[in-house]
Amino acid sequence: RDKHCAFPECRVDPSRCQAHHVIHWQHGGATDLDNLVLLCHQHHQGVHEGGWTVSPTPARDGEHLHPGHPAYWQFTPPAPRL
């Protein structure tokens, strides 16, 4: 399904990526394709330790994107520190 790391503009090969639970496993997230996204080490670490979040992009007017579609996932940077 995923052709590379799902982070925008990242093209790391899937063989060098890790599966990330969008809803974390310890919070009840399922280990199935609808809840997993491939991330390279750098971006996986950015989600777990850097404050980035990953979530499905909200559907627009009946649009149904498959999790393998490049626009399916949205990435939100950490909030600026005050």
PDB file of C-alpha atoms in Angstrom:
ATOM      1  CA  ARG A   1       0.000   0.000   0.000  1.00  0.00           C
ATOM      2  CA  ASP A   2       2.557   2.581   1.096  1.00  0.00           C
ATOM      3  CA  LYS A   3       5.189   3.258  -1.555  1.00  0.00           C
ATOM      4  CA  HIS A   4       7.491   5.203   0.804  1.00  0.00           C
ATOM      5  CA  CYS A   5       7.497   7.086   4.107  1.00  0.00           C
ATOM      6  CA  ALA A   6       4.127   8.848   4.371  1.00  0.00           C
ATOM      7  CA  PHE A   7       5.625  12.123   5.628  1.00  0.00           C
ATOM      8  CA  PRO A   8       5.197  14.846   2.965  1.00  0.00           C
ATOM      9  CA  GLU A   9       8.091  15.041   0.503  1.00  0.00           C
ATOM     10  CA  CYS A  10       9.867  12.039   2.090  1.00  0.00           C
ATOM     11  CA  ARG A  11      10.608   9.170  -0.281  1.00  0.00           C
ATOM     12  CA  VAL A  12      12.416   6.682   1.969  1.00  0.00           C
ATOM     13  CA  ASP A  13      11.808   3.144   0.675  1.00  0.00           C
ATOM     14  CA  PRO A  14       9.285   1.039   2.661  1.00  0.00           C
ATOM     15  CA  SER A  15      11.991  -1.517   3.444  1.00  0.00           C
ATOM     16  CA  ARG A  16      13.674   1.194   5.535  1.00  0.00           C
ATOM     17  CA  CYS A  17      10.462   2.359   7.255  1.00  0.00           C
ATOM     18  CA  GLN A  18       8.655   1.399  10.445  1.00  0.00           C
ATOM     19  CA  ALA A  19       4.927   0.904  11.010  1.00  0.00           C
ATOM     20  CA  HIS A  20       3.466   3.623  13.239  1.00  0.00           C
ATOM     21  CA  HIS A  21       0.172   3.175  15.108  1.00  0.00           C
ATOM     22  CA  VAL A  22      -1.842   6.361  14.456  1.00  0.00           C
ATOM     23  CA  ILE A  23      -3.921   5.645  17.558  1.00  0.00           C
ATOM     24  CA  HIS A  24      -1.189   4.324  19.794  1.00  0.00           C
ATOM     25  CA  TRP A  25      -1.389   0.646  20.691  1.00  0.00           C
ATOM     26  CA  GLN A  26      -1.251   1.372  24.437  1.00  0.00           C
ATOM     27  CA  HIS A  27      -4.318   3.624  23.987  1.00  0.00           C
ATOM     28  CA  GLY A  28      -6.355   0.881  22.329  1.00  0.00           C
ATOM     29  CA  GLY A  29      -5.222   1.411  18.740  1.00  0.00           C
ATOM     30  CA  ALA A  30      -5.607  -1.638  16.545  1.00  0.00           C
ATOM     31  CA  THR A  31      -2.729  -3.248  14.702  1.00  0.00           C
ATOM     32  CA  ASP A  32      -4.437  -3.189  11.314  1.00  0.00           C
ATOM     33  CA  LEU A  33      -3.809  -1.334   8.067  1.00  0.00           C
ATOM     34  CA  ASP A  34      -6.386   1.381   8.766  1.00  0.00           C
ATOM     35  CA  ASN A  35      -4.449   2.408  11.894  1.00  0.00           C
ATOM     36  CA  LEU A  36      -0.897   1.990  10.591  1.00  0.00           C
ATOM     37  CA  VAL A  37       1.266   4.294   8.509  1.00  0.00           C
ATOM     38  CA  LEU A  38       4.836   3.743   7.312  1.00  0.00           C
ATOM     39  CA  LEU A  39       7.355   6.293   8.568  1.00  0.00           C
ATOM     40  CA  CYS A  40      11.113   6.407   8.131  1.00  0.00           C
ATOM     41  CA  HIS A  41      13.188   6.417  11.316  1.00  0.00           C
ATOM     42  CA  GLN A  42      13.601  10.207  11.299  1.00  0.00           C
ATOM     43  CA  HIS A  43       9.881  10.931  10.946  1.00  0.00           C
ATOM     44  CA  HIS A  44       8.832   8.118  13.289  1.00  0.00           C
ATOM     45  CA  GLN A  45      11.111   9.638  15.916  1.00  0.00           C
ATOM     46  CA  GLY A  46       9.651  13.072  15.102  1.00  0.00           C
ATOM     47  CA  VAL A  47       6.180  11.795  15.928  1.00  0.00           C
ATOM     48  CA  HIS A  48       7.175   9.996  19.133  1.00  0.00           C
ATOM     49  CA  GLU A  49       9.757  12.429  20.488  1.00  0.00           C
ATOM     50  CA  GLY A  50       9.418  15.642  18.512  1.00  0.00           C
ATOM     51  CA  GLY A  51       5.780  16.461  19.138  1.00  0.00           C
ATOM     52  CA  TRP A  52       4.482  15.911  15.587  1.00  0.00           C
ATOM     53  CA  THR A  53       1.038  14.345  15.270  1.00  0.00           C
ATOM     54  CA  VAL A  54      -0.317  12.260  12.418  1.00  0.00           C
ATOM     55  CA  SER A  55      -4.012  11.796  11.684  1.00  0.00           C
ATOM     56  CA  PRO A  56      -6.262  10.953   8.749  1.00  0.00           C
ATOM     57  CA  THR A  57      -7.109  13.956   6.577  1.00  0.00           C
ATOM     58  CA  PRO A  58     -10.795  14.878   6.986  1.00  0.00           C
ATOM     59  CA  ALA A  59     -12.846  13.774   3.968  1.00  0.00           C
ATOM     60  CA  ARG A  60     -14.208  16.526   1.723  1.00  0.00           C
ATOM     61  CA  ASP A  61     -17.662  16.324   0.109  1.00  0.00           C
ATOM     62  CA  GLY A  62     -17.954  12.561  -0.176  1.00  0.00           C
ATOM     63  CA  GLU A  63     -14.275  12.105  -0.980  1.00  0.00           C
ATOM     64  CA  HIS A  64     -13.002   8.715   0.115  1.00  0.00           C
ATOM     65  CA  LEU A  65      -9.224   8.503   0.191  1.00  0.00           C
ATOM     66  CA  HIS A  66      -7.489   5.188   0.766  1.00  0.00           C
ATOM     67  CA  PRO A  67      -4.775   5.199   3.472  1.00  0.00           C
ATOM     68  CA  GLY A  68      -2.221   4.562   0.708  1.00  0.00           C
ATOM     69  CA  HIS A  69      -3.134   7.835  -1.052  1.00  0.00           C
ATOM     70  CA  PRO A  70      -0.463  10.532  -0.514  1.00  0.00           C
ATOM     71  CA  ALA A  71      -3.042  13.065   0.712  1.00  0.00           C
ATOM     72  CA  TYR A  72      -4.661  10.680   3.232  1.00  0.00           C
ATOM     73  CA  TRP A  73      -2.406  11.519   6.184  1.00  0.00           C
ATOM     74  CA  GLN A  74      -1.926  14.984   7.641  1.00  0.00           C
ATOM     75  CA  PHE A  75       1.035  15.891   9.805  1.00  0.00           C
ATOM     76  CA  THR A  76       0.841  18.661  12.382  1.00  0.00           C
ATOM     77  CA  PRO A  77       4.033  20.172  13.794  1.00  0.00           C
ATOM     78  CA  PRO A  78       4.483  20.657  17.520  1.00  0.00           C
ATOM     79  CA  ALA A  79       3.101  23.834  19.055  1.00  0.00           C
ATOM     80  CA  PRO A  80       5.686  26.601  19.440  1.00  0.00           C
ATOM     81  CA  ARG A  81       7.157  26.928  22.889  1.00  0.00           C
ATOM     82  CA  LEU A  82       6.366  30.166  24.659  1.00  0.00           C
TER      83      LEU A  82
END
